[in-house]
Structure formats: structure tokens, C-alpha cells
Coordinates of C-alpha atoms and ligand atoms in Angstrom, one line a residue:
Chain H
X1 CA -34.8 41.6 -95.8
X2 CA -37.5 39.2 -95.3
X3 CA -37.1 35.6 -95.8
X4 CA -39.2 32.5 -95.7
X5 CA -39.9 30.8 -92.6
X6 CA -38.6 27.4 -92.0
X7 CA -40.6 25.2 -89.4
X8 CA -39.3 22.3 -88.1
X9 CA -41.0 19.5 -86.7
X10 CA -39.6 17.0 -84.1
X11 CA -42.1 14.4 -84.5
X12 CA -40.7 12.2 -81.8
X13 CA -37.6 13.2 -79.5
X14 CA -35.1 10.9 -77.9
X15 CA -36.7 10.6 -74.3
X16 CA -40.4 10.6 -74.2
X17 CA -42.7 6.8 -74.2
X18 CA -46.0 6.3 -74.7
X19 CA -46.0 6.1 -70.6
X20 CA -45.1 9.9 -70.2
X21 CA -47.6 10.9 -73.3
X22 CA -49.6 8.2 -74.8
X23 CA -50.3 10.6 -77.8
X24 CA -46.3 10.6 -78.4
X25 CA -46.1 8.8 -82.2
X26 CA -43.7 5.9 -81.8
X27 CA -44.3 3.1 -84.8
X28 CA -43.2 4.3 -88.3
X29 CA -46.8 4.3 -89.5
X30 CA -47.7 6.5 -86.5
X31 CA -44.6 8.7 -87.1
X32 CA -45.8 9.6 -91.1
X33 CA -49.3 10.7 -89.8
X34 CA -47.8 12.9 -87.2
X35 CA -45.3 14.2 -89.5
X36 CA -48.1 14.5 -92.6
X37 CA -50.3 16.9 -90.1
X38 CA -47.2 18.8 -89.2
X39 CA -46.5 19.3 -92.9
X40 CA -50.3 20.2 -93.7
X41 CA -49.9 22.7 -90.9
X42 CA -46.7 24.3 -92.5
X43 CA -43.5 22.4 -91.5
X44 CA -41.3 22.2 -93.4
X45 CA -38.2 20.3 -92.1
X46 CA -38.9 16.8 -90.8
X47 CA -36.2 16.0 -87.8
X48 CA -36.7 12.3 -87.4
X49 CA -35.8 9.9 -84.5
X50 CA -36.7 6.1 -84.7
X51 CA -37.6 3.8 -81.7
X52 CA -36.9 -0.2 -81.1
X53 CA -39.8 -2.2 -80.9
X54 CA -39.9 -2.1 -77.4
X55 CA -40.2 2.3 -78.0
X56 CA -36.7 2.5 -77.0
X57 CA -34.0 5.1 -79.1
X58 CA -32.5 3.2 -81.9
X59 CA -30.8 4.3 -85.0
X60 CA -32.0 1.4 -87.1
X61 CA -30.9 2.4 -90.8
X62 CA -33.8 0.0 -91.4
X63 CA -36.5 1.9 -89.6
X64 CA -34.9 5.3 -91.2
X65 CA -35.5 4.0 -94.3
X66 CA -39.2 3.4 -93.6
X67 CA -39.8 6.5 -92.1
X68 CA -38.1 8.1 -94.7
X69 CA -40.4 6.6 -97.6
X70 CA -43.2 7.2 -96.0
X71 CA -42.8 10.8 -95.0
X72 CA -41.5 11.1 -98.9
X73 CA -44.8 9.6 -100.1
X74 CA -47.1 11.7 -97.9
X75 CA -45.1 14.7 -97.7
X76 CA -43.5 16.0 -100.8
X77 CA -41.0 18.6 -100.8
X78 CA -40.5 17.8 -97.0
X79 CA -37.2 17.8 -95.9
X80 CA -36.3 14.7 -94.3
X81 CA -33.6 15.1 -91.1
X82 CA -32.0 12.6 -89.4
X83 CA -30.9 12.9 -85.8
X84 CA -27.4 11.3 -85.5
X85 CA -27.6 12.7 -81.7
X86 CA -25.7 10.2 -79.0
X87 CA -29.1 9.3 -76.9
X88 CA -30.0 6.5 -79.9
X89 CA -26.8 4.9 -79.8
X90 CA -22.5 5.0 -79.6
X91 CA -19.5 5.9 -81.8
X92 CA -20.1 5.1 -85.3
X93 CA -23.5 3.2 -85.0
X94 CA -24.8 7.2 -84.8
X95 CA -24.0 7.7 -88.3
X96 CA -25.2 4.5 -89.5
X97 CA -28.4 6.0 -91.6
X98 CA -26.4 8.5 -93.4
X99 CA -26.1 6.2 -96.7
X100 CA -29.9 6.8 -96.9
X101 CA -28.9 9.8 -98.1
X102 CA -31.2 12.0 -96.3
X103 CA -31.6 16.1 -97.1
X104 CA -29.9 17.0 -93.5
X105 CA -28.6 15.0 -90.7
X106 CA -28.0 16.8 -87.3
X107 CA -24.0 17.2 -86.1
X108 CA -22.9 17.6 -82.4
X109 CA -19.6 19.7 -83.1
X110 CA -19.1 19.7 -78.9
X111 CA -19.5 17.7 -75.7
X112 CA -21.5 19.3 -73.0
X113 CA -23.2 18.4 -70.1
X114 CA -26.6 16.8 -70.3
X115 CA -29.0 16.8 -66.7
X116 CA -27.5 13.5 -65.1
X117 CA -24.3 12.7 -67.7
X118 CA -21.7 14.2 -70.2
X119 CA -23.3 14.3 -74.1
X120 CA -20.0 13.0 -75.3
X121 CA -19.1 14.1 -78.7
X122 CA -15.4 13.3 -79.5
X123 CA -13.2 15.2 -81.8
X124 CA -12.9 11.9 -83.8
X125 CA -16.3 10.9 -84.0
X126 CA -17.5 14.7 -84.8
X127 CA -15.1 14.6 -88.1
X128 CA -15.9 11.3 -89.1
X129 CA -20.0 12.2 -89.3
X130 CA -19.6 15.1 -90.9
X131 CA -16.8 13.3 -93.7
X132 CA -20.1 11.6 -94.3
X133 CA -21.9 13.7 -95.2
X134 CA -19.9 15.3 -97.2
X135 CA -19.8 11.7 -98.3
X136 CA -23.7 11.3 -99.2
X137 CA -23.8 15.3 -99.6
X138 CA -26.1 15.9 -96.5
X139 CA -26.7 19.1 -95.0
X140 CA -25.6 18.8 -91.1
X141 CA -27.8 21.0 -88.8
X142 CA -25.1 21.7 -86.0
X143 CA -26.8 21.2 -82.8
X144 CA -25.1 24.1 -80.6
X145 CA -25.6 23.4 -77.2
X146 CA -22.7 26.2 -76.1
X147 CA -21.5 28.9 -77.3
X148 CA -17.5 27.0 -78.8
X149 CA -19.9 24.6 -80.7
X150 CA -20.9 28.0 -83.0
X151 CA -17.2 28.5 -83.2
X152 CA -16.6 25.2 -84.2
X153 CA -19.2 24.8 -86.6
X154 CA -18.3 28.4 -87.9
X155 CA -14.6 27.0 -88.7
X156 CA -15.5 23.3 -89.5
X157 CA -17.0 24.8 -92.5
X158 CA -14.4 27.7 -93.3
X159 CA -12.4 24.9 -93.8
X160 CA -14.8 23.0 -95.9
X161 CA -15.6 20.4 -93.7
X162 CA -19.4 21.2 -93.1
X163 CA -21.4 19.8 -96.6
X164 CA -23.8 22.6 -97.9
X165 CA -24.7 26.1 -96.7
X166 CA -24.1 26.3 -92.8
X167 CA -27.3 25.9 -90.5
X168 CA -27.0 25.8 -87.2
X169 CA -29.6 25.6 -84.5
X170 CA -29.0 26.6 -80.6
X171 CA -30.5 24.7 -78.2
X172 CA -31.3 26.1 -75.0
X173 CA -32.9 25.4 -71.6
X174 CA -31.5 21.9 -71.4
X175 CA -30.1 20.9 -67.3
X176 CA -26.6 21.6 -67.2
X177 CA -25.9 22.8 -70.2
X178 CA -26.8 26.5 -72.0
X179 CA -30.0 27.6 -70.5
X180 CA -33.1 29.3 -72.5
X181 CA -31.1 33.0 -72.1
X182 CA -32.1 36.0 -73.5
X183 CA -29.2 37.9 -73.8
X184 CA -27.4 34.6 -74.4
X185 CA -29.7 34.3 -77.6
X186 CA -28.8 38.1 -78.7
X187 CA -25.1 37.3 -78.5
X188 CA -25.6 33.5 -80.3
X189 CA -27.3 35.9 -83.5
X190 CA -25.2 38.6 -83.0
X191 CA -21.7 35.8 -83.3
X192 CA -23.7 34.2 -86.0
X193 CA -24.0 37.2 -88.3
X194 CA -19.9 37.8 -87.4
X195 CA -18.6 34.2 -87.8
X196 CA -21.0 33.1 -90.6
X197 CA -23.2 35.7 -92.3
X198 CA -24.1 33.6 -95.0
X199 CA -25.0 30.9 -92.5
X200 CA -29.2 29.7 -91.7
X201 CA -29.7 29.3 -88.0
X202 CA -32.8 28.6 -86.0
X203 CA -33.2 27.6 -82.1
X204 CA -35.1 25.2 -80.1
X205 CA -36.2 25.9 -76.0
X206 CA -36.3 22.3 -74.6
X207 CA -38.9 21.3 -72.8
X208 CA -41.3 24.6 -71.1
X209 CA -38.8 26.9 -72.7
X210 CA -40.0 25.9 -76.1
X211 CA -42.6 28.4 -76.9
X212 CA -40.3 31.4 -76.0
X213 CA -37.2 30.6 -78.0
X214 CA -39.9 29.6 -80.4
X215 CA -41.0 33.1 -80.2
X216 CA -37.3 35.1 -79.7
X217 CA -36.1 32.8 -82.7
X218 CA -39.1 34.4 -85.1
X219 CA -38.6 37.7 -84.1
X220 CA -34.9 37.8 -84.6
X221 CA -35.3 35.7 -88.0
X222 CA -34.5 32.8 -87.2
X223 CA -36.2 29.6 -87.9
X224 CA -37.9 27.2 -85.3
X225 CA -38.9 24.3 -84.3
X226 CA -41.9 22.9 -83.2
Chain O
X1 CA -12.8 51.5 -59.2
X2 CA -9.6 49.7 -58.8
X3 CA -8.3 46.5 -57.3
X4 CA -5.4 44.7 -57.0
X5 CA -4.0 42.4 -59.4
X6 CA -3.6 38.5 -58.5
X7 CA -0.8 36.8 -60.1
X8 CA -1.7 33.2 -60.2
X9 CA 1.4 31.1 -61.4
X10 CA 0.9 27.7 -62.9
X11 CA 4.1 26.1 -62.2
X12 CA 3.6 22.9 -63.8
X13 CA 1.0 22.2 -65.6
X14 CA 0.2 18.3 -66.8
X15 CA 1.4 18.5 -70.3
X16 CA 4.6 19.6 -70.8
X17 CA 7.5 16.5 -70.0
X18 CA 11.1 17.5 -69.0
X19 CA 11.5 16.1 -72.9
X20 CA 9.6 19.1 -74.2
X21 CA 11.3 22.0 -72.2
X22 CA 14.3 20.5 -69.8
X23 CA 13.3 23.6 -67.6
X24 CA 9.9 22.3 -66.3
X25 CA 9.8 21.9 -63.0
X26 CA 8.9 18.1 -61.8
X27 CA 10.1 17.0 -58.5
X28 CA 8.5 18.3 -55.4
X29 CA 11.7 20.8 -55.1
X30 CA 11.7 22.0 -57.9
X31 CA 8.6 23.2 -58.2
X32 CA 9.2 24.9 -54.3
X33 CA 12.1 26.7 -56.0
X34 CA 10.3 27.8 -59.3
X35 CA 7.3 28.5 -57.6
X36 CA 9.3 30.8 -54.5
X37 CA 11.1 32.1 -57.6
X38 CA 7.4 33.7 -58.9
X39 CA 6.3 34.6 -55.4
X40 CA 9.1 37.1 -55.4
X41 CA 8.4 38.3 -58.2
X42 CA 4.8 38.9 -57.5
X43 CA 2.5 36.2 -57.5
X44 CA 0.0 35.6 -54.8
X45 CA -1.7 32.1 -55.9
X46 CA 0.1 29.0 -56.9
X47 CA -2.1 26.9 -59.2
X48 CA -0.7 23.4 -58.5
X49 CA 0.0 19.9 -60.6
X50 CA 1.9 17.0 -59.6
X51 CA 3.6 14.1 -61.3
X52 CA 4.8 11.1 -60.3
X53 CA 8.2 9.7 -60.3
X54 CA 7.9 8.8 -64.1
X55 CA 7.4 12.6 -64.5
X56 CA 3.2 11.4 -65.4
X57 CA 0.7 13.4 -64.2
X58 CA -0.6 12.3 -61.0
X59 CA -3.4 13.5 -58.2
X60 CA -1.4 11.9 -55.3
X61 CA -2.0 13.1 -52.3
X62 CA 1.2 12.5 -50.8
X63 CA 3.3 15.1 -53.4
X64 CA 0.5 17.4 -53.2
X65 CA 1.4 17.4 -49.3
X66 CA 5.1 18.0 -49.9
X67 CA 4.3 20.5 -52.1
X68 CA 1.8 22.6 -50.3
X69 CA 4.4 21.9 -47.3
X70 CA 7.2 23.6 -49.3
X71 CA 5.3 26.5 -50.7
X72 CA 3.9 27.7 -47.3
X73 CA 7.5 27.3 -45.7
X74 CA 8.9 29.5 -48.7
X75 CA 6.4 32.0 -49.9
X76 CA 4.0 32.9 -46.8
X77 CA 1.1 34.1 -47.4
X78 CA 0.8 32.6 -51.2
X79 CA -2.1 30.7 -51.8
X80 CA -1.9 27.3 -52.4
X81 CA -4.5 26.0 -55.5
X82 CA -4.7 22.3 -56.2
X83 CA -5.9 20.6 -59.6
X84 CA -8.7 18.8 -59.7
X85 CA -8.8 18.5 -63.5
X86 CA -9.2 15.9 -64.9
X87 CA -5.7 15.1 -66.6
X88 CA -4.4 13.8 -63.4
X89 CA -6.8 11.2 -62.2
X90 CA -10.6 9.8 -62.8
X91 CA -13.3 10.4 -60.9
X92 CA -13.0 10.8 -57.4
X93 CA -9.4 10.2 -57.2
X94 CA -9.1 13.8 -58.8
X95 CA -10.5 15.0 -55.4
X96 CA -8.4 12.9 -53.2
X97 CA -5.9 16.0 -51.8
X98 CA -9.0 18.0 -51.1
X99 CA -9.0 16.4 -47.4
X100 CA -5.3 18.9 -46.9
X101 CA -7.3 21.5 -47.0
X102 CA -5.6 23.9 -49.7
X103 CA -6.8 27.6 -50.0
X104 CA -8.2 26.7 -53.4
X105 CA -8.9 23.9 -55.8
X106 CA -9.8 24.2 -59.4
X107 CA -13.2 22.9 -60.5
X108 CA -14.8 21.8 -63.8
X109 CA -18.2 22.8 -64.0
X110 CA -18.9 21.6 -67.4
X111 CA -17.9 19.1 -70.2
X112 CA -16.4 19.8 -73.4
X113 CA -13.9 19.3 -76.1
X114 CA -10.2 19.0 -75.9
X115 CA -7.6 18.2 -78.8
X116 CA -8.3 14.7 -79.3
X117 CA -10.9 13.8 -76.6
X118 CA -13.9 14.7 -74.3
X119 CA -13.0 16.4 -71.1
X120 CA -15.2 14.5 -69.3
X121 CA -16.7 16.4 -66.3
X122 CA -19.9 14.1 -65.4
X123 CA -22.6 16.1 -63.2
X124 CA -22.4 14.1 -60.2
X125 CA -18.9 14.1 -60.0
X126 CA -19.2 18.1 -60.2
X127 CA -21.7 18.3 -57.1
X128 CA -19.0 15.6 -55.2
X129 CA -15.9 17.3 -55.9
X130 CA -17.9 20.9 -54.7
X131 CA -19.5 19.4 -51.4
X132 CA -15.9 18.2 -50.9
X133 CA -14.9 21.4 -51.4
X134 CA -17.5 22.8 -49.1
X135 CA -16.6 20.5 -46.4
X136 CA -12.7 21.5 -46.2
X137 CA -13.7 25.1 -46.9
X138 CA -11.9 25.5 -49.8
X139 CA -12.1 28.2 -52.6
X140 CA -13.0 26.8 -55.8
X141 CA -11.4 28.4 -59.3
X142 CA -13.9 27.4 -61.3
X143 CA -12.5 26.5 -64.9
X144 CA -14.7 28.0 -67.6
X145 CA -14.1 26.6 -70.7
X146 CA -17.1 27.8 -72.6
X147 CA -20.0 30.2 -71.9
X148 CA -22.3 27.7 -70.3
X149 CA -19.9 27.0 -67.5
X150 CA -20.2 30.9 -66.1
X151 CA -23.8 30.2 -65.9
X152 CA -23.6 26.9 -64.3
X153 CA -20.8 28.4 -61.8
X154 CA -23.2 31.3 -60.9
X155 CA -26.1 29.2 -60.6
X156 CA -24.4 26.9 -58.1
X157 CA -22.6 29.6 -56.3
X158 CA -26.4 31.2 -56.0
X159 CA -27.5 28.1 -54.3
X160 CA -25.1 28.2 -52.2
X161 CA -23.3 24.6 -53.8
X162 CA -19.8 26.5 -53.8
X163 CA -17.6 27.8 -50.8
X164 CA -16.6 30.8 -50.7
X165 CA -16.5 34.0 -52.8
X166 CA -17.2 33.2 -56.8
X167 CA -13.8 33.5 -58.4
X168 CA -13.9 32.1 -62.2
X169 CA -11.1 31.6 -64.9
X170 CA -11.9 31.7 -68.6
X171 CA -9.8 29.6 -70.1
X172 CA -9.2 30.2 -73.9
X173 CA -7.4 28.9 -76.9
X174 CA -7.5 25.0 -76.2
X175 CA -8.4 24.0 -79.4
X176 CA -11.9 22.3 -79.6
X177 CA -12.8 24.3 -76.8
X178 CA -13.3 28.1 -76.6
X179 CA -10.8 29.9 -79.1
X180 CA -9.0 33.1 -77.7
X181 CA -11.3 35.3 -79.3
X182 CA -11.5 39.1 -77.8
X183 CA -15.3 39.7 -78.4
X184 CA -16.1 36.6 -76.5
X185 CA -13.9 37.8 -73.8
X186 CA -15.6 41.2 -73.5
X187 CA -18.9 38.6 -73.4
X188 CA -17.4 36.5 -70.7
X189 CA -16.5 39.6 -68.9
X190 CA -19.8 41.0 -69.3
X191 CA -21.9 38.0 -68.4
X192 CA -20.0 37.8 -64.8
X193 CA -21.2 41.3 -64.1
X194 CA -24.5 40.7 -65.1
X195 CA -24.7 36.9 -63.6
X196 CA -22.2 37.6 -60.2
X197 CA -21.3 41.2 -59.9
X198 CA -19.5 40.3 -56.3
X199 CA -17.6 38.0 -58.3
X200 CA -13.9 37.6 -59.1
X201 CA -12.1 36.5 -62.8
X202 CA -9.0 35.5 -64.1
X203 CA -8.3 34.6 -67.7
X204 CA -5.9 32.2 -68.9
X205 CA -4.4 31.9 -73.0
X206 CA -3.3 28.5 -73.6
X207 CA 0.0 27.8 -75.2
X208 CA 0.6 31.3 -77.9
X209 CA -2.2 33.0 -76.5
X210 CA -1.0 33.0 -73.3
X211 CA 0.4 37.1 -73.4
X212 CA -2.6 38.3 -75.3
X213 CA -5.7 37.5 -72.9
X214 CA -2.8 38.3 -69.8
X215 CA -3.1 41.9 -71.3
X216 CA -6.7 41.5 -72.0
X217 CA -7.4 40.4 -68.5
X218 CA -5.7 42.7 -66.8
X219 CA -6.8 45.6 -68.9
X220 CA -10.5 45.0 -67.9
X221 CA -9.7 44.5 -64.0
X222 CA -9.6 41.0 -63.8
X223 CA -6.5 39.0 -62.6
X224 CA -4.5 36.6 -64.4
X225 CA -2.6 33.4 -64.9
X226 CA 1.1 33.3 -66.0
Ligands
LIG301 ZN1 -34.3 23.2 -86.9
LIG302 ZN1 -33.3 15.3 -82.0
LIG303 ZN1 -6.1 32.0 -61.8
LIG304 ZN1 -4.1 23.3 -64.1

């Protein structure tokens, strides 16, 4: 069984500035050129962080918004996903875009740790973003940084907690938490098809891993992301 | 090739209050007698909590002195495993006892869910409480609560940041956390020989689990908690 490809762009992570990469798009109008090449080029999932004026992580609802419209103008048919990941801001305020009503919305289901501190992700918070977006019918994309969060994300939506069709997306070769593993990656696929066969997953190598999960995720079926 | 089988006994964990179960041990002498109680019947490590005198968890160094005190005088030979987890203190007060020099001490090598909050196990505090470790020459047990932690355990024992042999405990059915699942056991199992084939296991089932990964454990030569 073949099926289409899905490519995902990350037009601008949490963590790089314009002093590590001054090519890295940080201003909304730089953001919807980026994200309109990526599109030209084939992507087709749009995973969207926004910055502060000062280019620091924000999760602005109001610079969402802008992004949003723009990459809806320029892009159509692009799906637009925002990152409700804890680098861009605490508790609630992470969720804070969701009334947007964007196509997908990422979804910690876990804590791990990150290279110098713990990725904190508690049970309350994790059930309160995805009752949103059940809420504004969003499609999380559970961000599974170990192997409990394919569990979790496997039973959150058994239970009908998880909006949509599952998707999940394993993220590897981050400091201190899962790294960029082959055999790990078999046996993420392989509990994917046991848990969830219905489910969509794809996988992203952080970082100098990412051409290799890139190319394991294709290979295997999966989906990627750029 | 066969080995023999370590009983660890976990007299007292940090849960369960006389009010639960009036048969938990809590004072210092009761745990000597419960603990010399399992020593004749077998076991050969005591995995050790303290409380104080309002029956709280506690990482006081004093009652883990009367207690190591009591076990060596009544079970010779048993080895004596202090908690370092983090239901009995915050930051470096969970390694405060380290300085009596136990056999063993349980480390955290990761971060991740628990019921209703993060079990919060911050990279820094990780390398303290294992140089600590290193500088008492103590054992660790490191506590694996999900895949990534067996990686990060062999990693650090490669570089040389843990004393002693490698001796890991999966710890399974804490809910948020890893379930008690079998094929992830025969992974976990797996992964050590293919990450730390000089290593040593244990498994532990939390709560009504607790008999079915015993038998799985001991089944697949590893050693287990009761
Ligand atoms: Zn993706
Ligand atoms: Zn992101
Ligand atoms: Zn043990
Ligand atoms: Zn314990």
C-alpha cells in the first residue's frame, strides 16, 4: 500500500536567532515567504512558531493569527500547525492560539528531559490542551519524545480524548532525551502499527540527525519533516 | 547460562500511610523487623524509604542512619539501597544520606509523568546525585521509567559517570508513565543486551502488576523487586 507523502515544514523552531543564522525567518511577513517556498517545493503541513519582537519564543494568539492569514492567502490547501510546545511560554498561556482554530496543533502527552532542564508536561495541562481541541476540533500531532508518550497518545485517543485521526511524530536525537536510534525507530513503527494501526505517524531527527530520520521515516512510510 | 536470583525487598515505599494498610512498616524498628523478616526469607537487597515522625516521607539522614544501622546488625550481608527519588525531598536534599555510604542508592536518570504531576528529575541534578555517588562508591539502581532512561543509563555508565557495575530497574504500571506492557518488557530486556550486555536488571510492577512482571523478570534472568 502506497500513500501520499506528507512534508512538513518547521519554518522557524523554538531556539534559533537571527545571531546563530541570519537567514532564519523571524517577522510574520518573513515567516509567509519561507513558508510559501516550502509549499511551492511540496510541503504540505505548515508547523508554525511565532517570535516577540525582540525574536524571542512567544505564543502571541495575535501573531498566530497573522501568520495564519498570511500562510492561508499564499498557501492554499496548506495545513496550518500550531506548536503549543513549553519553550514559547507556561501552563495555559501554551494553548492560548487554539480558538484560531487552526488544522492541527502539536500535543506533549509526556515530560522528558530536554539538554540542560525537564520539558515539563503535566497530567493536568496535557488534558486540558487536548479538551481544546476537541474544543475548536483541531488535530493534535503528539510530539513523542519517548517511547510512554506513544502509549499515552495511543490510549488518550482509545478513549476519545485525542480530536481526529491519531498522528503522531517521534522526535529523536534531542540531549537527554530519546536519541536518533535505529532500532529504536523499528520498534516506535512496529508499537505504532500494534497500538494504533489506523494511526498517521511521521518523525523528526533534531538538529544533524535530521536528514537520517528524514530518510528512515520515508523508507518505513512515514512522513517527515523538513 | 544461569545466575542467581536477587530479591530486592521494598519495605516501605513513600506512598502507602499506616491509614491505608495498618501493616506498613514506619518506625525505624519496624522496618528492621519487616525487612530481617524478608532477609530470611530470601532477599539479598533492601531498597529503602524513610518517614518522619508524622509517618511523611522524608530523606533524613538521621533515620536512614538507624536504619542502615539496624539492617546490617540483623541481616549481614543484605545490601542496604537508599531512595533518592524524588518523593522524599527536592533537589539536593534527596542526596543528603549519600555521605553513609550505602551499598546502593536509586537514581533517576530521566523525567516523566506520574499520576498527577511531573517527576521532575532536572539534568544537573542527575550528574550531582551520580558524582555523589561516585565519590562514596556507591551502586546506583538506576530507575527506568521509560525507554529513554536505559539509553541515558548506558550512555553514562559508558562514560564512566556511574560507579560501579550497570544494574537497571524497569519500573512499569505507574500510570502516565510506562504501562506493564509484556512486549515492551521483552524490548527493555533486549535493548540492555544490545546497549550493556555486562549489565544487570530488575523489573518492578507497580501496585496490581506487581506478580506479573516478578514472573516476567524472573523468567528472562533478570532479578526482581517484591
Ligand atoms: Zn510532522
Ligand atoms: Zn515546534
Ligand atoms: Zn531492584
Ligand atoms: Zn523506592
Amino acid at each position: 500500500m502506497t500513500k501520499p507523502c506528507i512534508l512538513c515544514v518547521a519554518i522557524t523552531g523554538s531556539v534559533p536567532t537571527k545571531a546563530d543564522n541570519p537567514a532564519v525567518p523571524i517577522t510574520v511577513s518573513e515567516q509567509v515567504e519561507s513558508t510559501h517556498a516550502a509549499f511551492e517545493a511540496g510541503a504540505s503541513i505548515c508547523h508554525a512558531h511565532v517570535r516577540d519582537d525582540d525574536g524571542r519564543p512567544s505564543s502571541d494568539p495575535d501573531r498566530f493569527a497573522r501568520l495564519m492569514e498570511g500562510v492561508r492567502a499564499h498557501c492554499p490547501g496548506m495545513i496550518f500547525q500550531v506548536s503549543t510546545g513549553g519553550r514559547s511560554g507556561a501552563g495555559a498561556a501554551r494553548g492560548g492560539m487554539l480558538p484560531l482554530r487552526p488544522e492541527m496543533a502539536s500535543l506533549a502527552v509526556g515530560s522528558n528531559n530536554f539538554p540542560t532542564r525537564v520539558y515539563e508536561n503535566p497530567p493536568d495541562l496535557v488534558d486540558w490542551l487536548a479538551a481544546e481541541m476537541i474544543r475548536h476540533e483541531i488535530t493534535p500531532e503528539v510530539e513523542a519524545f519517548d517511547l510512554s508518550h506513544i502509549h499515552q497518545a495511543a490510549a488518550m485517543h482509545a478513549r476519545g480524548a485525542l480530536y481526529g485521526r491519531l498522528y503522531v511524530q517521534f522526535v529523536m536525537g534531542v540531549k537527554n532525551a530519546m536519541p536518533a536510534d535505529r532500532d529504536v525507530f523499528d520498534y516506535y513503527v512496529k508499537t505504532m502499527a500494534r497500538l494504533a494501526p489506523d494511526a498517521e505517524w511521521c518523525a523528526a531527527g533534531i538538529g544533524r540527525h535530521q536528514i537520517e530520520v528524514n530518510e528512515w521515516a520515508i523508507a518505513a512510510g512515514g512522513h517527515t519533516r523538513a
